[in-house]
mmCIF file with all atom_site columns, C-alpha atoms in Angstrom:
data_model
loop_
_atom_site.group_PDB
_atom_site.id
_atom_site.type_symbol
_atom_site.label_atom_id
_atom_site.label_alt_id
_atom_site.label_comp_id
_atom_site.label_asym_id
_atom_site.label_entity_id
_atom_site.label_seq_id
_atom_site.pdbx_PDB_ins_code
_atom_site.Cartn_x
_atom_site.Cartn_y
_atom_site.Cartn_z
_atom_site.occupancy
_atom_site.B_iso_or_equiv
_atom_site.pdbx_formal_charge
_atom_site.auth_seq_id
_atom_site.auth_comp_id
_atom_site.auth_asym_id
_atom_site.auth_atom_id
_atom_site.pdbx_PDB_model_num
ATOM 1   C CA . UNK A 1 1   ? -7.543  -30.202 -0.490  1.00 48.00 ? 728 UNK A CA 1
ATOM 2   C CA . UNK A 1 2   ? -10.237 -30.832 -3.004  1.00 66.00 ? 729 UNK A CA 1
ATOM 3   C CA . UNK A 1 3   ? -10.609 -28.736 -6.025  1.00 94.00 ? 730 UNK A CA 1
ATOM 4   C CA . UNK A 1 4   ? -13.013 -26.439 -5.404  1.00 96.00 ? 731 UNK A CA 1
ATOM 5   C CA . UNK A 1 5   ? -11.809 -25.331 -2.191  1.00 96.00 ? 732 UNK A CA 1
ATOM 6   C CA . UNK A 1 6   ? -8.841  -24.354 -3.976  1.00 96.00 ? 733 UNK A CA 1
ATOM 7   C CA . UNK A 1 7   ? -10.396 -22.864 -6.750  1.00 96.00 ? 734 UNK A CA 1
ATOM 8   C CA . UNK A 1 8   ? -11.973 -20.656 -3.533  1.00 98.00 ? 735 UNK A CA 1
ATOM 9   C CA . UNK A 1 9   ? -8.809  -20.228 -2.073  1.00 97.00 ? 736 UNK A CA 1
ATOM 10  C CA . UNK A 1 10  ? -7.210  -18.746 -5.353  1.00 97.00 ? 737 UNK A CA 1
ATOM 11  C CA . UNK A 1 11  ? -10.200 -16.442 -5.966  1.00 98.00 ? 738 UNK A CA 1
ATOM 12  C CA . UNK A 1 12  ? -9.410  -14.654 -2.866  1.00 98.00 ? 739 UNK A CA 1
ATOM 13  C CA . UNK A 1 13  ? -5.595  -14.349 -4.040  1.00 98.00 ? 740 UNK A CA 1
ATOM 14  C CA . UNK A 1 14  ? -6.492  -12.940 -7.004  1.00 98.00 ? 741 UNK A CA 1
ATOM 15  C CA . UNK A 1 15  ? -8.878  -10.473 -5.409  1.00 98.00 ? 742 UNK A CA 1
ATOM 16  C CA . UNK A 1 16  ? -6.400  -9.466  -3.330  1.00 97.00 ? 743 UNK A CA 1
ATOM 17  C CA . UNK A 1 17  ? -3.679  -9.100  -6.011  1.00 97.00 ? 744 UNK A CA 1
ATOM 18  C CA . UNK A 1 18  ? -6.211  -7.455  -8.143  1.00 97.00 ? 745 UNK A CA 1
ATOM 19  C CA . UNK A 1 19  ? -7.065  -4.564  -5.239  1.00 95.00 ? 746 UNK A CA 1
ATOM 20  C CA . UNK A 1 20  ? -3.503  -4.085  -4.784  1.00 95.00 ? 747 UNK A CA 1
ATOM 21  C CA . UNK A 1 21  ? -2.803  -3.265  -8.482  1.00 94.00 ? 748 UNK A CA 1
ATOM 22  C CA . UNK A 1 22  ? -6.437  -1.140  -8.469  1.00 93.00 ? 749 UNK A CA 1
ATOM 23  C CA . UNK A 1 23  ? -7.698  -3.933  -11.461 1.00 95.00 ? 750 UNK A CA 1
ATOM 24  C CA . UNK A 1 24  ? -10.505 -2.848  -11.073 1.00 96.00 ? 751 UNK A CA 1
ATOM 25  C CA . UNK A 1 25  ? -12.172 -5.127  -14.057 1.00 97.00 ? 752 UNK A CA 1
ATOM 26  C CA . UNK A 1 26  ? -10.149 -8.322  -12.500 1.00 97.00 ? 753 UNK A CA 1
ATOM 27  C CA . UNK A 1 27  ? -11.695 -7.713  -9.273  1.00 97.00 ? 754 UNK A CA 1
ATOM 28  C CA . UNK A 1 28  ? -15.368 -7.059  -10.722 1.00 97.00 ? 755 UNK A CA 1
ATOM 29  C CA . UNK A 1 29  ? -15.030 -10.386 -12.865 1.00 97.00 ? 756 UNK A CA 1
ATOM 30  C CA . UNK A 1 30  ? -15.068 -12.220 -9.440  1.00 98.00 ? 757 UNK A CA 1
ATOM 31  C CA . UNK A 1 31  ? -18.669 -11.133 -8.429  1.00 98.00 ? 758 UNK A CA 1
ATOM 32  C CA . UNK A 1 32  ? -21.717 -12.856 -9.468  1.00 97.00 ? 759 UNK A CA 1
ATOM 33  C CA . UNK A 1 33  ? -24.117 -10.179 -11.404 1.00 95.00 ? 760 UNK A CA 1
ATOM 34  C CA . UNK A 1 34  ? -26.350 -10.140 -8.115  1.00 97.00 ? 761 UNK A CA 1
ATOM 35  C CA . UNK A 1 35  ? -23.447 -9.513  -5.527  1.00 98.00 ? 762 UNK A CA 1
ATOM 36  C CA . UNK A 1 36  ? -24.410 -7.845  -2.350  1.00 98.00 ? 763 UNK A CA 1
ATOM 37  C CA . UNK A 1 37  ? -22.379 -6.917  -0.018  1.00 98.00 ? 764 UNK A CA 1
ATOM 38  C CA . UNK A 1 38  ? -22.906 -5.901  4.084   1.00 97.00 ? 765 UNK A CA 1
ATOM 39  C CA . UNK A 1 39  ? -21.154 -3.665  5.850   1.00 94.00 ? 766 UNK A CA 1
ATOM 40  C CA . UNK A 1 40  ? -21.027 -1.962  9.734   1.00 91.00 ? 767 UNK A CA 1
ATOM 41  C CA . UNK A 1 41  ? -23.556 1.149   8.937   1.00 92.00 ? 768 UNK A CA 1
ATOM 42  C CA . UNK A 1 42  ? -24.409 1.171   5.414   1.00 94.00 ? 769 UNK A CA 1
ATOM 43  C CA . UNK A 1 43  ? -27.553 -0.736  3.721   1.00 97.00 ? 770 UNK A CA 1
ATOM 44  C CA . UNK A 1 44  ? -26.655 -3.358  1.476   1.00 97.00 ? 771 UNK A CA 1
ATOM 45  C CA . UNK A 1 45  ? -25.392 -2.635  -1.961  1.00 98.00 ? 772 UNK A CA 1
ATOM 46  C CA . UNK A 1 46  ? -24.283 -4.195  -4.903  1.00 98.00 ? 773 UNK A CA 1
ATOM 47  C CA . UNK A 1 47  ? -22.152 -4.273  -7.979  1.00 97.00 ? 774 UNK A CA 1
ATOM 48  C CA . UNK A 1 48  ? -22.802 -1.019  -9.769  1.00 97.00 ? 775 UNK A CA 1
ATOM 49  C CA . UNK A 1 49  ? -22.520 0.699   -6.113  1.00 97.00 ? 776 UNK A CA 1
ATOM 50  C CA . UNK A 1 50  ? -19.097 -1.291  -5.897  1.00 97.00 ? 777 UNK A CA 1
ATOM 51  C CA . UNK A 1 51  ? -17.652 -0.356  -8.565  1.00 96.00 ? 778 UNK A CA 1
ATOM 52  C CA . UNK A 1 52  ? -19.152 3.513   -8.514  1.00 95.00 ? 779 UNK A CA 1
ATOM 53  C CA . UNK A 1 53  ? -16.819 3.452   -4.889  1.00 93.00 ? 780 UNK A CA 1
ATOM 54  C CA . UNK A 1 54  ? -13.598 2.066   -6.345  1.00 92.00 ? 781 UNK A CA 1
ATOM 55  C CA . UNK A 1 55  ? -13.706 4.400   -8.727  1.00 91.00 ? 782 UNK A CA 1
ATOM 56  C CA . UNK A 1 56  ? -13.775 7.427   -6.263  1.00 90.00 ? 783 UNK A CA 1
ATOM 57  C CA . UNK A 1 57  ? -11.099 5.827   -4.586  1.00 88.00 ? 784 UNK A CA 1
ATOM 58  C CA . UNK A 1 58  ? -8.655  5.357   -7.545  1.00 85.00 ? 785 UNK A CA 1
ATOM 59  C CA . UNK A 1 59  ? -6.005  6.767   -6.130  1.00 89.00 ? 786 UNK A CA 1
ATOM 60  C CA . UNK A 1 60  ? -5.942  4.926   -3.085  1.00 93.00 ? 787 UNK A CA 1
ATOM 61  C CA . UNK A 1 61  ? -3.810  2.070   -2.700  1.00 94.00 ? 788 UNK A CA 1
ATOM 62  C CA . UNK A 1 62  ? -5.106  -0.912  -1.280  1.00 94.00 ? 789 UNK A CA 1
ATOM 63  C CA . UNK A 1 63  ? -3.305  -3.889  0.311   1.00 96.00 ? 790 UNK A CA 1
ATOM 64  C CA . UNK A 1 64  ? -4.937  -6.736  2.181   1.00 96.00 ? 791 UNK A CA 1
ATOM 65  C CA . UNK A 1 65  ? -4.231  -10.145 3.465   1.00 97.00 ? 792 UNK A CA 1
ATOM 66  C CA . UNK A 1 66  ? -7.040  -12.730 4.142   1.00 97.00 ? 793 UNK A CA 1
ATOM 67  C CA . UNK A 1 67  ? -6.456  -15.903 6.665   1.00 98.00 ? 794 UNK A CA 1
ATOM 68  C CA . UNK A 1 68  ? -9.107  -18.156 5.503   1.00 98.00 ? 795 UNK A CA 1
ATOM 69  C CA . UNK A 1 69  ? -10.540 -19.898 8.829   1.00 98.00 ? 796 UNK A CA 1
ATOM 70  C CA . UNK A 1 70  ? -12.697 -22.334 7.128   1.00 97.00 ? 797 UNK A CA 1
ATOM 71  C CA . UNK A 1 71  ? -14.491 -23.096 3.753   1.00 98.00 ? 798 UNK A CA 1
ATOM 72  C CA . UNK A 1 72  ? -17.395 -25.348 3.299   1.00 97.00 ? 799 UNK A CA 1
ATOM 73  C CA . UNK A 1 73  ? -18.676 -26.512 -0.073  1.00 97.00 ? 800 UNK A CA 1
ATOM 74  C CA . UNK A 1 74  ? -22.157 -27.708 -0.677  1.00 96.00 ? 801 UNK A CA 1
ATOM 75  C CA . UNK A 1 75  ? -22.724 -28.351 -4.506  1.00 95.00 ? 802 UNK A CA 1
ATOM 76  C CA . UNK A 1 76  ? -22.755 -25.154 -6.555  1.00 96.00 ? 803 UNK A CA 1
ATOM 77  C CA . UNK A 1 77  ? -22.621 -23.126 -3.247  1.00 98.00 ? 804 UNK A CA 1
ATOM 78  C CA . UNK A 1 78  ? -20.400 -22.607 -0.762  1.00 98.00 ? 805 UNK A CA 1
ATOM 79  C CA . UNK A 1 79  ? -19.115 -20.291 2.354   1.00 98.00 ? 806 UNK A CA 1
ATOM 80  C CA . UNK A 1 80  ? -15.997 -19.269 3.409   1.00 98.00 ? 807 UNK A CA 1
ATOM 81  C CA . UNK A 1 81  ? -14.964 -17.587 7.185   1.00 98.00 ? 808 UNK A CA 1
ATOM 82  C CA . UNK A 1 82  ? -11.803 -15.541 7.021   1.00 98.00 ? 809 UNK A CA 1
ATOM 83  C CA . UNK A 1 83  ? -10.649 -12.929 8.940   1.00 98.00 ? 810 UNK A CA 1
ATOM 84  C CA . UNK A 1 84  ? -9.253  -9.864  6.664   1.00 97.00 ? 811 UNK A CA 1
ATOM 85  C CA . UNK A 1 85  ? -6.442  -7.310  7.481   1.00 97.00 ? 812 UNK A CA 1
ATOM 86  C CA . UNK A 1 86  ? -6.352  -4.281  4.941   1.00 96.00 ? 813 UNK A CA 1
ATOM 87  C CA . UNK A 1 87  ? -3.572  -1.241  4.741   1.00 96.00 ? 814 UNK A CA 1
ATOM 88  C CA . UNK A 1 88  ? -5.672  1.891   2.852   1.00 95.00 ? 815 UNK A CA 1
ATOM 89  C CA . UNK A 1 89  ? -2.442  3.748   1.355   1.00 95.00 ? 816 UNK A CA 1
ATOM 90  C CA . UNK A 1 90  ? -4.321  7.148   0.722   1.00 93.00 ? 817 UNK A CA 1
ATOM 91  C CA . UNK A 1 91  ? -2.507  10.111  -2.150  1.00 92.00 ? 818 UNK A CA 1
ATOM 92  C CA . UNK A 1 92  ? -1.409  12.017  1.104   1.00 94.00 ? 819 UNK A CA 1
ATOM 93  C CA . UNK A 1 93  ? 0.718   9.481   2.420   1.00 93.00 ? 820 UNK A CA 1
ATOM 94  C CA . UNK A 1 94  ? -1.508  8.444   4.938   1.00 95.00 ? 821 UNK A CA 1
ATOM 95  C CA . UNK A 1 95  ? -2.464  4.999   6.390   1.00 95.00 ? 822 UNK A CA 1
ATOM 96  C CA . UNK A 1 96  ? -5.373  3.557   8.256   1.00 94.00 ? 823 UNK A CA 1
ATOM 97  C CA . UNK A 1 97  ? -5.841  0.270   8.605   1.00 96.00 ? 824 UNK A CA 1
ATOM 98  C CA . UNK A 1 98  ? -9.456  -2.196  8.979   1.00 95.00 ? 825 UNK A CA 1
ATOM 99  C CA . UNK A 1 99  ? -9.191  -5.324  10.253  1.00 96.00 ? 826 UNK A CA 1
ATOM 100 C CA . UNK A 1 100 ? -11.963 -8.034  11.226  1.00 96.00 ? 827 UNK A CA 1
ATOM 101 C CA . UNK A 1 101 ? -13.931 -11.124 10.789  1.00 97.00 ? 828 UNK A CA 1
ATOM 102 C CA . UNK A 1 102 ? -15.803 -11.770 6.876   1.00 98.00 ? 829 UNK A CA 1
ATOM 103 C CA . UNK A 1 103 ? -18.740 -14.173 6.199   1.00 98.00 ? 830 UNK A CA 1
ATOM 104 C CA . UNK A 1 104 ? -18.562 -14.931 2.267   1.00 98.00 ? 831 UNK A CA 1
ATOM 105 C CA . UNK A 1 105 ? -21.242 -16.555 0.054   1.00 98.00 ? 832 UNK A CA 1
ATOM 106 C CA . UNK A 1 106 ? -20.419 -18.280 -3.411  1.00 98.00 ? 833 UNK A CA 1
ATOM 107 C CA . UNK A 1 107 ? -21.818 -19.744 -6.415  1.00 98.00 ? 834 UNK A CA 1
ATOM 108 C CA . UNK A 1 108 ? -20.063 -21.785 -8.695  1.00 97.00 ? 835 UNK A CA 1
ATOM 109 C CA . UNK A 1 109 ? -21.009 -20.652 -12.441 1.00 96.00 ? 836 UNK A CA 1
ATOM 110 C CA . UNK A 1 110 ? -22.176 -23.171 -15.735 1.00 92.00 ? 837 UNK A CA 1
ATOM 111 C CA . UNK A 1 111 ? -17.954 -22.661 -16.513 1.00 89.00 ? 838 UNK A CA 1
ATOM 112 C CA . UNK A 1 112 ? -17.160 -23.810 -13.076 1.00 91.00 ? 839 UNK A CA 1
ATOM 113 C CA . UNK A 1 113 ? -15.409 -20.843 -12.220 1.00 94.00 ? 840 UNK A CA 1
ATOM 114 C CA . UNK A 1 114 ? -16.272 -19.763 -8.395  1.00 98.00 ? 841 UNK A CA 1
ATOM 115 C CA . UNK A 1 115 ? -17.762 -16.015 -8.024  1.00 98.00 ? 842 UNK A CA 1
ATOM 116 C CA . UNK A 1 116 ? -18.470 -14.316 -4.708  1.00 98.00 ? 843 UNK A CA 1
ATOM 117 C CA . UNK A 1 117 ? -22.260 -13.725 -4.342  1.00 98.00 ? 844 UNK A CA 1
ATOM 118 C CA . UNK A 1 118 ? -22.629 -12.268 -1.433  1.00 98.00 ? 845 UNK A CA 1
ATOM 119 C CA . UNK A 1 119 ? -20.301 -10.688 1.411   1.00 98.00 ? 846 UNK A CA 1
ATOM 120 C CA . UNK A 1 120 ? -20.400 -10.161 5.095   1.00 98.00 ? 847 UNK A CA 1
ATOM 121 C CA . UNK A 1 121 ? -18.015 -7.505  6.029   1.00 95.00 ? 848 UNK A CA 1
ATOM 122 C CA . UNK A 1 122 ? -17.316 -6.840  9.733   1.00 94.00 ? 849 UNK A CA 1
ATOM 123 C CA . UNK A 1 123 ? -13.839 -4.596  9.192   1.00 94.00 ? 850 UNK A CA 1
ATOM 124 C CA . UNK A 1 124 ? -13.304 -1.610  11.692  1.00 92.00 ? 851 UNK A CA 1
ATOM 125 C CA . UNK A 1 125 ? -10.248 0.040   12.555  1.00 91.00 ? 852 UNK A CA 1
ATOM 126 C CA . UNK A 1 126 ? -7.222  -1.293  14.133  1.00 87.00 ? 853 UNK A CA 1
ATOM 127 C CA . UNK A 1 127 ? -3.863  -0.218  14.660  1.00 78.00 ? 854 UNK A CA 1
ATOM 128 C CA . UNK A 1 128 ? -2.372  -3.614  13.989  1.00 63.00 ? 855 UNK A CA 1
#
């Protein structure tokens, strides 16, 4: 597996990790200043909007695992398909669960450290 790809591959642990504590900050370090993200019924939106959301949600527990389909690099760019499972732990007790297909953009920075730059979200609910 060649470096990069595995830089990718550990960005995506960490984000994962990160949500699950609610690091907030760790999780915000791994977007590019211009992130976007898409998802089913909402306009595009970026960081600020991001991080204005998690911080409604900051008692909600988060737990997610991603199976990376594939991962193509192309210089300072690359894209990754995975397909993401999530577990929304809410201060009630409560669980619901998203599931679904992802389409990620990413830029490698000057440092060479891999950020997500934009992010194609496709999660509804399942009962998985």
């Amino acid at each position: 597996m060649q470096s990069d790809e595995q830089a990718i591959r550990d960005l995506v642990k960490a984000w994962l990790v990160a949500s699950k504590t609610g690091d907030l900050t760790a999780v915000v370090s791994l977007m590019d200043d211009d992130v976007l993200f898409m998802v089913p019924g909402k306009a595009p939106f970026g960081k600020e909007a991001f991080v204005a959301s998690s911080k409604e949600m900051k008692n909600v527990r988060i737990d997610g695992t991603s199976d990376i389909q594939e991962i193509k690099v192309l210089d300072d760019w690359a894209w990754m398909r995975s397909h993401l499972k999530v577990t929304i732990t809410h201060p009630n007790g409560t669980t619901s669960m998203r599931s679904g297909y992802t389409l990620t953009i990413l830029r490698k920075q000057r440092g060479g450290n891999w950020v997500i730059a934009r992010d194609a979200n496709m999660l509804t609910e399942s009962k998985e």
